[in-house]
Amino acid sequence: YARGVLLRQMRQTPPGDWLFPAERNNEKPVGVSAMSRRLREAYEKAKLPRLEGGLWHPWRRKWATERKGMPVKDVAAAGGWSDIATLLKSYQQSDEATLTQVVLEAPKLTAEGGDGTKVTPLLTPPKQAERMRRSGNE
């Protein structure tokens, strides 16, 4: 529902105008305090408890986490993060669906053996593998 309202508003907003203009001057963007007040009012109107972890941060974490499979530079730019490390450390979270995908859907690495059969390639360089064998750290 909210996405539809937002898309309609984006279509109706003339190019160059603010999507969320200030309450008293539509040539400026709405302030953080006004948007925070609106979010608190939305929680009350919907009779929902506020999410744990702040007023806006839980929503930013959800937004960033839902975009984990997308190019990180683009996610950072679209979400307003100038520091990718902050996006990765504080906002993108592990989630059950992605963890399951990592475990069950990872592609298998194979190479063609000398007789044409598919084999698992040696992923450790040969010299390093030999050193590991000699030191007993396989």
GROMACS .gro file of N, CA, C and O in nm:
model
  552
    1TYR      N    1   0.082  -0.119   0.000
    1TYR     CA    2   0.000   0.000   0.000
    1TYR      C    3   0.086   0.126   0.000
    1TYR      O    4   0.064   0.214  -0.082
    2ALA      N    5   0.181   0.135   0.092
    2ALA     CA    6   0.265   0.254   0.102
    2ALA      C    7   0.344   0.277  -0.027
    2ALA      O    8   0.361   0.390  -0.072
    3ARG      N    9   0.391   0.168  -0.086
    3ARG     CA   10   0.468   0.180  -0.211
    3ARG      C   11   0.382   0.242  -0.321
    3ARG      O   12   0.427   0.330  -0.395
    4GLY      N   13   0.258   0.201  -0.331
    4GLY     CA   14   0.166   0.256  -0.431
    4GLY      C   15   0.144   0.405  -0.410
    4GLY      O   16   0.144   0.484  -0.505
    5VAL      N   17   0.123   0.445  -0.284
    5VAL     CA   18   0.103   0.587  -0.252
    5VAL      C   19   0.227   0.666  -0.291
    5VAL      O   20   0.218   0.773  -0.352
    6LEU      N   21   0.343   0.613  -0.257
    6LEU     CA   22   0.469   0.682  -0.289
    6LEU      C   23   0.490   0.694  -0.439
    6LEU      O   24   0.527   0.800  -0.490
    7LEU      N   25   0.464   0.586  -0.513
    7LEU     CA   26   0.480   0.591  -0.659
    7LEU      C   27   0.385   0.692  -0.723
    7LEU      O   28   0.422   0.765  -0.815
    8ARG      N   29   0.259   0.697  -0.674
    8ARG     CA   30   0.164   0.796  -0.726
    8ARG      C   31   0.214   0.937  -0.700
    8ARG      O   32   0.209   1.023  -0.789
    9GLN      N   33   0.264   0.960  -0.581
    9GLN     CA   34   0.314   1.093  -0.545
    9GLN      C   35   0.435   1.129  -0.631
    9GLN      O   36   0.448   1.243  -0.675
   10MET      N   37   0.522   1.032  -0.657
   10MET     CA   38   0.639   1.058  -0.742
   10MET      C   39   0.596   1.098  -0.883
   10MET      O   40   0.655   1.188  -0.944
   11ARG      N   41   0.494   1.032  -0.935
   11ARG     CA   42   0.445   1.063  -1.070
   11ARG      C   43   0.383   1.202  -1.076
   11ARG      O   44   0.389   1.270  -1.178
   12GLN      N   45   0.320   1.244  -0.966
   12GLN     CA   46   0.251   1.372  -0.964
   12GLN      C   47   0.343   1.489  -0.932
   12GLN      O   48   0.307   1.604  -0.953
   13THR      N   49   0.461   1.460  -0.878
   13THR     CA   50   0.553   1.566  -0.839
   13THR      C   51   0.630   1.614  -0.961
   13THR      O   52   0.697   1.534  -1.027
   14PRO      N   53   0.622   1.742  -0.993
   14PRO     CA   54   0.696   1.794  -1.109
   14PRO      C   55   0.847   1.777  -1.091
   14PRO      O   56   0.897   1.785  -0.979
   15PRO      N   57   0.919   1.754  -1.201
   15PRO     CA   58   1.066   1.742  -1.193
   15PRO      C   59   1.126   1.866  -1.125
   15PRO      O   60   1.086   1.979  -1.153
   16GLY      N   61   1.218   1.841  -1.035
   16GLY     CA   62   1.284   1.951  -0.964
   16GLY      C   63   1.217   1.989  -0.833
   16GLY      O   64   1.276   2.058  -0.752
   17ASP      N   65   1.092   1.945  -0.813
   17ASP     CA   66   1.024   1.973  -0.686
   17ASP      C   67   1.060   1.866  -0.584
   17ASP      O   68   1.093   1.753  -0.620
   18TRP      N   69   1.047   1.900  -0.457
   18TRP     CA   70   1.073   1.804  -0.350
   18TRP      C   71   0.959   1.705  -0.340
   18TRP      O   72   0.842   1.745  -0.345
   19LEU      N   73   0.990   1.580  -0.326
   19LEU     CA   74   0.888   1.477  -0.305
   19LEU      C   75   0.820   1.499  -0.170
   19LEU      O   76   0.699   1.482  -0.154
   20PHE      N   77   0.901   1.540  -0.070
   20PHE     CA   78   0.851   1.572   0.063
   20PHE      C   79   0.893   1.715   0.095
   20PHE      O   80   0.996   1.738   0.158
   21PRO      N   81   0.812   1.814   0.054
   21PRO     CA   82   0.850   1.953   0.080
   21PRO      C   83   0.827   1.991   0.227
   21PRO      O   84   0.748   1.926   0.298
   22ALA      N   85   0.894   2.097   0.269
   22ALA     CA   86   0.874   2.149   0.405
   22ALA      C   87   0.730   2.194   0.421
   22ALA      O   88   0.663   2.232   0.323
   23GLU      N   89   0.681   2.193   0.544
   23GLU     CA   90   0.541   2.226   0.569
   23GLU      C   91   0.507   2.370   0.533
   23GLU      O   92   0.398   2.398   0.485
   24ARG      N   93   0.600   2.463   0.555
   24ARG     CA   94   0.569   2.605   0.532
   24ARG      C   95   0.637   2.663   0.408
   24ARG      O   96   0.609   2.776   0.372
   25ASN      N   97   0.728   2.587   0.346
   25ASN     CA   98   0.799   2.639   0.229
   25ASN      C   99   0.828   2.522   0.136
   25ASN      O  100   0.923   2.447   0.157
   26ASN      N  101   0.747   2.507   0.031
   26ASN     CA  102   0.763   2.390  -0.056
   26ASN      C  103   0.885   2.397  -0.147
   26ASN      O  104   0.906   2.309  -0.229
   27GLU      N  105   0.967   2.500  -0.129
   27GLU     CA  106   1.093   2.508  -0.204
   27GLU      C  107   1.208   2.446  -0.124
   27GLU      O  108   1.320   2.443  -0.172
   28LYS      N  109   1.178   2.399  -0.004
   28LYS     CA  110   1.278   2.333   0.081
   28LYS      C  111   1.228   2.193   0.115
   28LYS      O  112   1.107   2.169   0.118
   29PRO      N  113   1.322   2.102   0.147
   29PRO     CA  114   1.278   1.967   0.187
   29PRO      C  115   1.222   1.968   0.328
   29PRO      O  116   1.256   2.054   0.410
   30VAL      N  117   1.135   1.873   0.356
   30VAL     CA  118   1.079   1.860   0.490
   30VAL      C  119   1.192   1.829   0.588
   30VAL      O  120   1.289   1.761   0.554
   31GLY      N  121   1.181   1.880   0.710
   31GLY     CA  122   1.283   1.858   0.811
   31GLY      C  123   1.270   1.722   0.879
   31GLY      O  124   1.163   1.660   0.876
   32VAL      N  125   1.378   1.680   0.940
   32VAL     CA  126   1.380   1.550   1.009
   32VAL      C  127   1.278   1.548   1.122
   32VAL      O  128   1.207   1.448   1.140
   33SER      N  129   1.265   1.655   1.198
   33SER     CA  130   1.172   1.655   1.312
   33SER      C  131   1.028   1.640   1.264
   33SER      O  132   0.948   1.569   1.327
   34ALA      N  133   0.992   1.704   1.153
   34ALA     CA  134   0.855   1.690   1.101
   34ALA      C  135   0.830   1.546   1.054
   34ALA      O  136   0.723   1.490   1.079
   35MET      N  137   0.927   1.486   0.986
   35MET     CA  138   0.910   1.347   0.941
   35MET      C  139   0.906   1.251   1.059
   35MET      O  140   0.831   1.154   1.057
   36SER      N  141   0.986   1.278   1.161
   36SER     CA  142   0.984   1.193   1.281
   36SER      C  143   0.848   1.201   1.350
   36SER      O  144   0.794   1.099   1.394
   37ARG      N  145   0.793   1.322   1.358
   37ARG     CA  146   0.660   1.339   1.416
   37ARG      C  147   0.557   1.260   1.335
   37ARG      O  148   0.473   1.189   1.390
   38ARG      N  149   0.566   1.265   1.202
   38ARG     CA  150   0.473   1.192   1.116
   38ARG      C  151   0.485   1.042   1.135
   38ARG      O  152   0.384   0.970   1.134
   39LEU      N  153   0.607   0.992   1.150
   39LEU     CA  154   0.624   0.848   1.170
   39LEU      C  155   0.565   0.805   1.304
   39LEU      O  156   0.498   0.702   1.313
   40ARG      N  157   0.588   0.885   1.410
   40ARG     CA  158   0.529   0.851   1.540
   40ARG      C  159   0.376   0.851   1.532
   40ARG      O  160   0.309   0.765   1.589
   41GLU      N  161   0.320   0.950   1.460
   41GLU     CA  162   0.174   0.956   1.442
   41GLU      C  163   0.124   0.833   1.365
   41GLU      O  164   0.017   0.779   1.395
   42ALA      N  165   0.200   0.788   1.266
   42ALA     CA  166   0.161   0.669   1.189
   42ALA      C  167   0.158   0.545   1.278
   42ALA      O  168   0.066   0.463   1.267
   43TYR      N  169   0.258   0.532   1.366
   43TYR     CA  170   0.258   0.419   1.460
   43TYR      C  171   0.132   0.423   1.546
   43TYR      O  172   0.065   0.321   1.566
   44GLU      N  173   0.099   0.542   1.598
   44GLU     CA  174  -0.018   0.556   1.685
   44GLU      C  175  -0.147   0.525   1.609
   44GLU      O  176  -0.233   0.452   1.658
   45LYS      N  177  -0.159   0.582   1.489
   45LYS     CA  178  -0.280   0.563   1.409
   45LYS      C  179  -0.300   0.416   1.373
   45LYS      O  180  -0.413   0.364   1.375
   46ALA      N  181  -0.192   0.346   1.344
   46ALA     CA  182  -0.198   0.204   1.310
   46ALA      C  183  -0.204   0.115   1.433
   46ALA      O  184  -0.216  -0.007   1.421
   47LYS      N  185  -0.192   0.175   1.552
   47LYS     CA  186  -0.191   0.101   1.679
   47LYS      C  187  -0.081  -0.006   1.680
   47LYS      O  188  -0.103  -0.119   1.721
   48LEU      N  189   0.036   0.033   1.631
   48LEU     CA  190   0.152  -0.056   1.628
   48LEU      C  191   0.258  -0.007   1.725
   48LEU      O  192   0.277   0.114   1.741
   49PRO      N  193   0.329  -0.100   1.790
   49PRO     CA  194   0.440  -0.057   1.875
   49PRO      C  195   0.557  -0.013   1.787
   49PRO      O  196   0.574  -0.061   1.675
   50ARG      N  197   0.633   0.083   1.838
   50ARG     CA  198   0.752   0.124   1.764
   50ARG      C  199   0.851   0.009   1.757
   50ARG      O  200   0.860  -0.072   1.849
   51LEU      N  201   0.924   0.001   1.647
   51LEU     CA  202   1.025  -0.102   1.631
   51LEU      C  203   1.142  -0.074   1.725
   51LEU      O  204   1.172   0.042   1.754
   52GLU      N  205   1.209  -0.179   1.770
   52GLU     CA  206   1.327  -0.163   1.856
   52GLU      C  207   1.444  -0.110   1.774
   52GLU      O  208   1.455  -0.141   1.656
   53GLY      N  209   1.529  -0.032   1.837
   53GLY     CA  210   1.652   0.011   1.773
   53GLY      C  211   1.648   0.151   1.714
   53GLY      O  212   1.733   0.187   1.634
   54GLY      N  213   1.550   0.231   1.754
   54GLY     CA  214   1.543   0.368   1.706
   54GLY      C  215   1.415   0.394   1.631
   54GLY      O  216   1.331   0.306   1.613
   55LEU      N  217   1.401   0.517   1.584
   55LEU     CA  218   1.281   0.554   1.511
   55LEU      C  219   1.296   0.523   1.362
   55LEU      O  220   1.211   0.459   1.301
   56TRP      N  221   1.407   0.565   1.304
   56TRP     CA  222   1.430   0.546   1.160
   56TRP      C  223   1.523   0.430   1.128
   56TRP      O  224   1.512   0.369   1.022
   57HIS      N  225   1.617   0.399   1.216
   57HIS     CA  226   1.719   0.299   1.185
   57HIS      C  227   1.664   0.160   1.155
   57HIS      O  228   1.714   0.093   1.064
   58PRO      N  229   1.561   0.112   1.225
   58PRO     CA  230   1.507  -0.020   1.188
   58PRO      C  231   1.458  -0.024   1.043
   58PRO      O  232   1.475  -0.125   0.974
   59TRP      N  233   1.398   0.085   0.997
   59TRP     CA  234   1.349   0.090   0.860
   59TRP      C  235   1.465   0.097   0.761
   59TRP      O  236   1.459   0.036   0.655
   60ARG      N  237   1.571   0.169   0.796
   60ARG     CA  238   1.689   0.176   0.708
   60ARG      C  239   1.759   0.040   0.702
   60ARG      O  240   1.805  -0.002   0.597
   61ARG      N  241   1.765  -0.031   0.818
   61ARG     CA  242   1.824  -0.165   0.819
   61ARG      C  243   1.743  -0.260   0.730
   61ARG      O  244   1.799  -0.338   0.654
   62LYS      N  245   1.611  -0.254   0.740
   62LYS     CA  246   1.525  -0.340   0.657
   62LYS      C  247   1.548  -0.308   0.510
   62LYS      O  248   1.567  -0.399   0.428
   63TRP      N  249   1.550  -0.182   0.475
   63TRP     CA  250   1.568  -0.140   0.336
   63TRP      C  251   1.702  -0.190   0.283
   63TRP      O  252   1.710  -0.246   0.174
   64ALA      N  253   1.808  -0.172   0.361
   64ALA     CA  254   1.943  -0.214   0.318
   64ALA      C  255   1.952  -0.366   0.309
   64ALA      O  256   2.011  -0.421   0.215
   65THR      N  257   1.893  -0.436   0.405
   65THR     CA  258   1.900  -0.583   0.407
   65THR      C  259   1.826  -0.642   0.288
   65THR      O  260   1.872  -0.738   0.226
   66GLU      N  261   1.713  -0.584   0.251
   66GLU     CA  262   1.637  -0.635   0.136
   66GLU      C  263   1.714  -0.619   0.004
   66GLU      O  264   1.679  -0.681  -0.095
   67ARG      N  265   1.818  -0.537   0.004
   67ARG     CA  266   1.893  -0.511  -0.119
   67ARG      C  267   2.034  -0.572  -0.115
   67ARG      O  268   2.120  -0.533  -0.193
   68LYS      N  269   2.056  -0.673  -0.029
   68LYS     CA  270   2.189  -0.735  -0.017
   68LYS      C  271   2.241  -0.793  -0.146
   68LYS      O  272   2.360  -0.792  -0.168
   69GLY      N  273   2.157  -0.843  -0.232
   69GLY     CA  274   2.204  -0.903  -0.355
   69GLY      C  275   2.233  -0.803  -0.466
   69GLY      O  276   2.276  -0.840  -0.574
   70MET      N  277   2.210  -0.676  -0.440
   70MET     CA  278   2.231  -0.572  -0.541
   70MET      C  279   2.370  -0.512  -0.526
   70MET      O  280   2.431  -0.524  -0.420
   71PRO      N  281   2.420  -0.445  -0.629
   71PRO     CA  282   2.554  -0.385  -0.618
   71PRO      C  283   2.562  -0.287  -0.500
   71PRO      O  284   2.481  -0.196  -0.488
   72VAL      N  285   2.660  -0.311  -0.414
   72VAL     CA  286   2.669  -0.237  -0.287
   72VAL      C  287   2.687  -0.086  -0.310
   72VAL      O  288   2.633  -0.005  -0.235
   73LYS      N  289   2.761  -0.046  -0.412
   73LYS     CA  290   2.778   0.097  -0.438
   73LYS      C  291   2.644   0.163  -0.472
   73LYS      O  292   2.617   0.275  -0.430
   74ASP      N  293   2.561   0.092  -0.547
   74ASP     CA  294   2.431   0.147  -0.583
   74ASP      C  295   2.337   0.151  -0.463
   74ASP      O  296   2.261   0.247  -0.446
   75VAL      N  297   2.341   0.048  -0.379
   75VAL     CA  298   2.259   0.047  -0.258
   75VAL      C  299   2.299   0.164  -0.169
   75VAL      O  300   2.214   0.237  -0.117
   76ALA      N  301   2.428   0.184  -0.152
   76ALA     CA  302   2.477   0.294  -0.068
   76ALA      C  303   2.433   0.429  -0.123
   76ALA      O  304   2.384   0.514  -0.050
   77ALA      N  305   2.447   0.448  -0.253
   77ALA     CA  306   2.410   0.576  -0.314
   77ALA      C  307   2.260   0.601  -0.301
   77ALA      O  308   2.216   0.709  -0.263
   78ALA      N  309   2.179   0.499  -0.331
   78ALA     CA  310   2.034   0.514  -0.325
   78ALA      C  311   1.985   0.537  -0.182
   78ALA      O  312   1.888   0.610  -0.160
   79GLY      N  313   2.054   0.478  -0.085
   79GLY     CA  314   2.013   0.491   0.055
   79GLY      C  315   2.077   0.608   0.128
   79GLY      O  316   2.048   0.631   0.245
   80GLY      N  317   2.164   0.680   0.060
   80GLY     CA  318   2.225   0.798   0.122
   80GLY      C  319   2.347   0.770   0.207
   80GLY      O  320   2.389   0.855   0.285
   81TRP      N  321   2.408   0.652   0.194
   81TRP     CA  322   2.530   0.623   0.269
   81TRP      C  323   2.650   0.665   0.186
   81TRP      O  324   2.664   0.625   0.069
   82SER      N  325   2.738   0.744   0.244
   82SER     CA  326   2.861   0.781   0.173
   82SER      C  327   2.973   0.683   0.206
   82SER      O  328   3.072   0.674   0.136
   83ASP      N  329   2.953   0.607   0.312
   83ASP     CA  330   3.054   0.512   0.359
   83ASP      C  331   2.998   0.370   0.347
   83ASP      O  332   2.908   0.331   0.423
   84ILE      N  333   3.050   0.294   0.252
   84ILE     CA  334   3.002   0.157   0.229
   84ILE      C  335   3.027   0.069   0.352
   84ILE      O  336   2.946  -0.018   0.383
   85ALA      N  337   3.135   0.093   0.423
   85ALA     CA  338   3.165   0.012   0.542
   85ALA      C  339   3.053   0.024   0.645
   85ALA      O  340   3.016  -0.076   0.708
   86THR      N  341   2.998   0.142   0.663
   86THR     CA  342   2.888   0.161   0.758
   86THR      C  343   2.764   0.085   0.712
   86THR      O  344   2.696   0.021   0.792
   87LEU      N  345   2.736   0.093   0.583
   87LEU     CA  346   2.623   0.018   0.526
   87LEU      C  347   2.637  -0.130   0.557
   87LEU      O  348   2.544  -0.195   0.606
   88LEU      N  349   2.756  -0.185   0.531
   88LEU     CA  350   2.777  -0.329   0.549
   88LEU      C  351   2.781  -0.369   0.696
   88LEU      O  352   2.727  -0.472   0.734
   89LYS      N  353   2.842  -0.287   0.780
   89LYS     CA  354   2.859  -0.323   0.921
   89LYS      C  355   2.732  -0.300   1.003
   89LYS      O  356   2.695  -0.383   1.086
   90SER      N  357   2.664  -0.190   0.980
   90SER     CA  358   2.556  -0.151   1.068
   90SER      C  359   2.416  -0.167   1.012
   90SER      O  360   2.320  -0.172   1.088
   91TYR      N  361   2.402  -0.174   0.881
   91TYR     CA  362   2.268  -0.174   0.824
   91TYR      C  363   2.228  -0.304   0.758
   91TYR      O  364   2.117  -0.352   0.778
   92GLN      N  365   2.314  -0.362   0.676
   92GLN     CA  366   2.276  -0.489   0.614
   92GLN      C  367   2.293  -0.600   0.718
   92GLN      O  368   2.401  -0.616   0.775
   93GLN      N  369   2.186  -0.672   0.743
   93GLN     CA  370   2.183  -0.774   0.847
   93GLN      C  371   2.171  -0.914   0.787
   93GLN      O  372   2.119  -0.930   0.677
   94SER      N  373   2.216  -1.013   0.862
   94SER     CA  374   2.191  -1.152   0.821
   94SER      C  375   2.042  -1.178   0.837
   94SER      O  376   1.977  -1.124   0.926
   95ASP      N  377   1.988  -1.261   0.749
   95ASP     CA  378   1.847  -1.297   0.761
   95ASP      C  379   1.832  -1.443   0.719
   95ASP      O  380   1.915  -1.498   0.649
   96GLU      N  381   1.725  -1.504   0.765
   96GLU     CA  382   1.702  -1.647   0.743
   96GLU      C  383   1.699  -1.684   0.595
   96GLU      O  384   1.758  -1.782   0.552
   97ALA      N  385   1.631  -1.605   0.514
   97ALA     CA  386   1.619  -1.638   0.371
   97ALA      C  387   1.755  -1.636   0.302
   97ALA      O  388   1.787  -1.726   0.224
   98THR      N  389   1.836  -1.535   0.331
   98THR     CA  390   1.966  -1.526   0.266
   98THR      C  391   2.060  -1.634   0.318
   98THR      O  392   2.136  -1.692   0.241
   99LEU      N  393   2.056  -1.663   0.448
   99LEU     CA  394   2.140  -1.769   0.503
   99LEU      C  395   2.106  -1.903   0.439
   99LEU      O  396   2.195  -1.980   0.402
  100THR      N  397   1.978  -1.930   0.422
  100THR     CA  398   1.936  -2.054   0.356
  100THR      C  399   1.987  -2.058   0.213
  100THR      O  400   2.038  -2.160   0.167
  101GLN      N  401   1.976  -1.947   0.143
  101GLN     CA  402   2.025  -1.941   0.005
  101GLN      C  403   2.175  -1.965  -0.003
  101GLN      O  404   2.223  -2.039  -0.089
  102VAL      N  405   2.250  -1.906   0.089
  102VAL     CA  406   2.396  -1.925   0.091
  102VAL      C  407   2.432  -2.071   0.111
  102VAL      O  408   2.521  -2.125   0.045
  103VAL      N  409   2.361  -2.139   0.200
  103VAL     CA  410   2.391  -2.278   0.230
  103VAL      C  411   2.344  -2.373   0.119
  103VAL      O  412   2.417  -2.462   0.077
  104LEU      N  413   2.223  -2.353   0.069
  104LEU     CA  414   2.163  -2.451  -0.022
  104LEU      C  415   2.178  -2.420  -0.170
  104LEU      O  416   2.170  -2.511  -0.252
  105GLU      N  417   2.201  -2.295  -0.206
  105GLU     CA  418   2.197  -2.259  -0.347
  105GLU      C  419   2.330  -2.212  -0.404
  105GLU      O  420   2.334  -2.159  -0.513
  106ALA      N  421   2.438  -2.231  -0.331
  106ALA     CA  422   2.568  -2.186  -0.381
  106ALA      C  423   2.608  -2.267  -0.503
  106ALA      O  424   2.588  -2.388  -0.507
  107PRO      N  425   2.665  -2.202  -0.604
  107PRO     CA  426   2.710  -2.277  -0.722
  107PRO      C  427   2.828  -2.365  -0.685
  107PRO      O  428   2.907  -2.332  -0.596
  108LYS      N  429   2.839  -2.477  -0.751
  108LYS     CA  430   2.951  -2.568  -0.727
  108LYS      C  431   3.063  -2.536  -0.824
  108LYS      O  432   3.040  -2.521  -0.944
  109LEU      N  433   3.183  -2.527  -0.773
  109LEU     CA  434   3.299  -2.501  -0.858
  109LEU      C  435   3.351  -2.633  -0.911
  109LEU      O  436   3.375  -2.727  -0.836
  110THR      N  437   3.363  -2.641  -1.041
  110THR     CA  438   3.416  -2.763  -1.102
  110THR      C  439   3.513  -2.724  -1.213
  110THR      O  440   3.511  -2.613  -1.264
  111ALA      N  441   3.600  -2.817  -1.243
  111ALA     CA  442   3.693  -2.801  -1.355
  111ALA      C  443   3.692  -2.933  -1.431
  111ALA      O  444   3.648  -3.036  -1.380
  112GLU      N  445   3.741  -2.931  -1.551
  112GLU     CA  446   3.744  -3.053  -1.631
  112GLU      C  447   3.874  -3.127  -1.603
  112GLU      O  448   3.983  -3.070  -1.613
  113GLY      N  449   3.862  -3.254  -1.565
  113GLY     CA  450   3.979  -3.336  -1.541
  113GLY      C  451   4.045  -3.377  -1.672
  113GLY      O  452   3.991  -3.355  -1.781
  114GLY      N  453   4.162  -3.439  -1.666
  114GLY     CA  454   4.236  -3.480  -1.785
  114GLY      C  455   4.159  -3.576  -1.873
  114GLY      O  456   4.177  -3.577  -1.995
  115ASP      N  457   4.068  -3.654  -1.813
  115ASP     CA  458   3.990  -3.749  -1.894
  115ASP      C  459   3.854  -3.692  -1.933
  115ASP      O  460   3.767  -3.763  -1.982
  116GLY      N  461   3.830  -3.561  -1.909
  116GLY     CA  462   3.706  -3.496  -1.948
  116GLY      C  463   3.598  -3.497  -1.842
  116GLY      O  464   3.491  -3.442  -1.863
  117THR      N  465   3.623  -3.561  -1.727
  117THR     CA  466   3.522  -3.563  -1.622
  117THR      C  467   3.528  -3.433  -1.542
  117THR      O  468   3.630  -3.366  -1.535
  118LYS      N  469   3.416  -3.399  -1.480
  118LYS     CA  470   3.410  -3.280  -1.396
  118LYS      C  471   3.465  -3.315  -1.258
  118LYS      O  472   3.426  -3.414  -1.198
  119VAL      N  473   3.557  -3.235  -1.210
  119VAL     CA  474   3.617  -3.257  -1.079
  119VAL      C  475   3.615  -3.126  -1.001
  119VAL      O  476   3.606  -3.019  -1.058
  120THR      N  477   3.625  -3.136  -0.870
  120THR     CA  478   3.637  -3.016  -0.787
  120THR      C  479   3.780  -2.966  -0.800
  120THR      O  480   3.874  -3.042  -0.776
  121PRO      N  481   3.798  -2.840  -0.840
  121PRO     CA  482   3.934  -2.790  -0.858
  121PRO      C  483   4.006  -2.771  -0.725
  121PRO      O  484   3.942  -2.754  -0.622
  122LEU      N  485   4.136  -2.775  -0.729
  122LEU     CA  486   4.218  -2.746  -0.612
  122LEU      C  487   4.215  -2.595  -0.596
  122LEU      O  488   4.263  -2.521  -0.681
  123LEU      N  489   4.155  -2.548  -0.486
  123LEU     CA  490   4.138  -2.404  -0.467
  123LEU      C  491   4.256  -2.342  -0.395
  123LEU      O  492   4.272  -2.221  -0.393
  124THR      N  493   4.339  -2.424  -0.333
  124THR     CA  494   4.459  -2.374  -0.267
  124THR      C  495   4.575  -2.388  -0.364
  124THR      O  496   4.594  -2.495  -0.420
  125PRO      N  497   4.651  -2.280  -0.386
  125PRO     CA  498   4.766  -2.292  -0.477
  125PRO      C  499   4.856  -2.409  -0.436
  125PRO      O  500   4.875  -2.434  -0.317
  126PRO      N  501   4.911  -2.483  -0.532
  126PRO     CA  502   4.989  -2.604  -0.502
  126PRO      C  503   5.101  -2.584  -0.400
  126PRO      O  504   5.117  -2.666  -0.311
  127LYS      N  505   5.180  -2.476  -0.411
  127LYS     CA  506   5.289  -2.456  -0.315
  127LYS      C  507   5.236  -2.436  -0.174
  127LYS      O  508   5.290  -2.490  -0.078
  128GLN      N  509   5.128  -2.360  -0.160
  128GLN     CA  510   5.070  -2.339  -0.028
  128GLN      C  511   5.013  -2.469   0.026
  128GLN      O  512   5.027  -2.500   0.143
  129ALA      N  513   4.950  -2.548  -0.060
  129ALA     CA  514   4.893  -2.676  -0.017
  129ALA      C  515   5.004  -2.769   0.032
  129ALA      O  516   4.988  -2.837   0.134
  130GLU      N  517   5.118  -2.771  -0.037
  130GLU     CA  518   5.230  -2.856   0.005
  130GLU      C  519   5.284  -2.812   0.140
  130GLU      O  520   5.310  -2.893   0.228
  131ARG      N  521   5.298  -2.679   0.160
  131ARG     CA  522   5.345  -2.628   0.290
  131ARG      C  523   5.248  -2.666   0.401
  131ARG      O  524   5.289  -2.704   0.510
  132MET      N  525   5.117  -2.658   0.373
  132MET     CA  526   5.017  -2.694   0.472
  132MET      C  527   5.025  -2.841   0.506
  132MET      O  528   5.017  -2.881   0.623
  133ARG      N  529   5.045  -2.927   0.405
  133ARG     CA  530   5.057  -3.071   0.429
  133ARG      C  531   5.177  -3.100   0.517
  133ARG      O  532   5.170  -3.178   0.610
  134ARG      N  533   5.291  -3.037   0.485
  134ARG     CA  534   5.414  -3.061   0.563
  134ARG      C  535   5.400  -3.014   0.707
  134ARG      O  536   5.453  -3.077   0.798
  135SER      N  537   5.325  -2.904   0.728
  135SER     CA  538   5.312  -2.853   0.865
  135SER      C  539   5.195  -2.918   0.940
  135SER      O  540   5.177  -2.891   1.058
  136GLY      N  541   5.118  -3.000   0.871
  136GLY     CA  542   5.007  -3.070   0.936
  136GLY      C  543   4.884  -2.983   0.953
  136GLY      O  544   4.800  -3.012   1.037
  137ASN      N  545   4.871  -2.873   0.877
  137ASN     CA  546   4.757  -2.782   0.890
  137ASN      C  547   4.654  -2.799   0.779
  137ASN      O  548   4.597  -2.706   0.731
  138GLU      N  549   4.629  -2.920   0.736
  138GLU     CA  550   4.532  -2.941   0.628
  138GLU      C  551   4.393  -2.913   0.674
  138GLU      O  552   4.353  -2.936   0.780
   0.00000   0.00000   0.00000
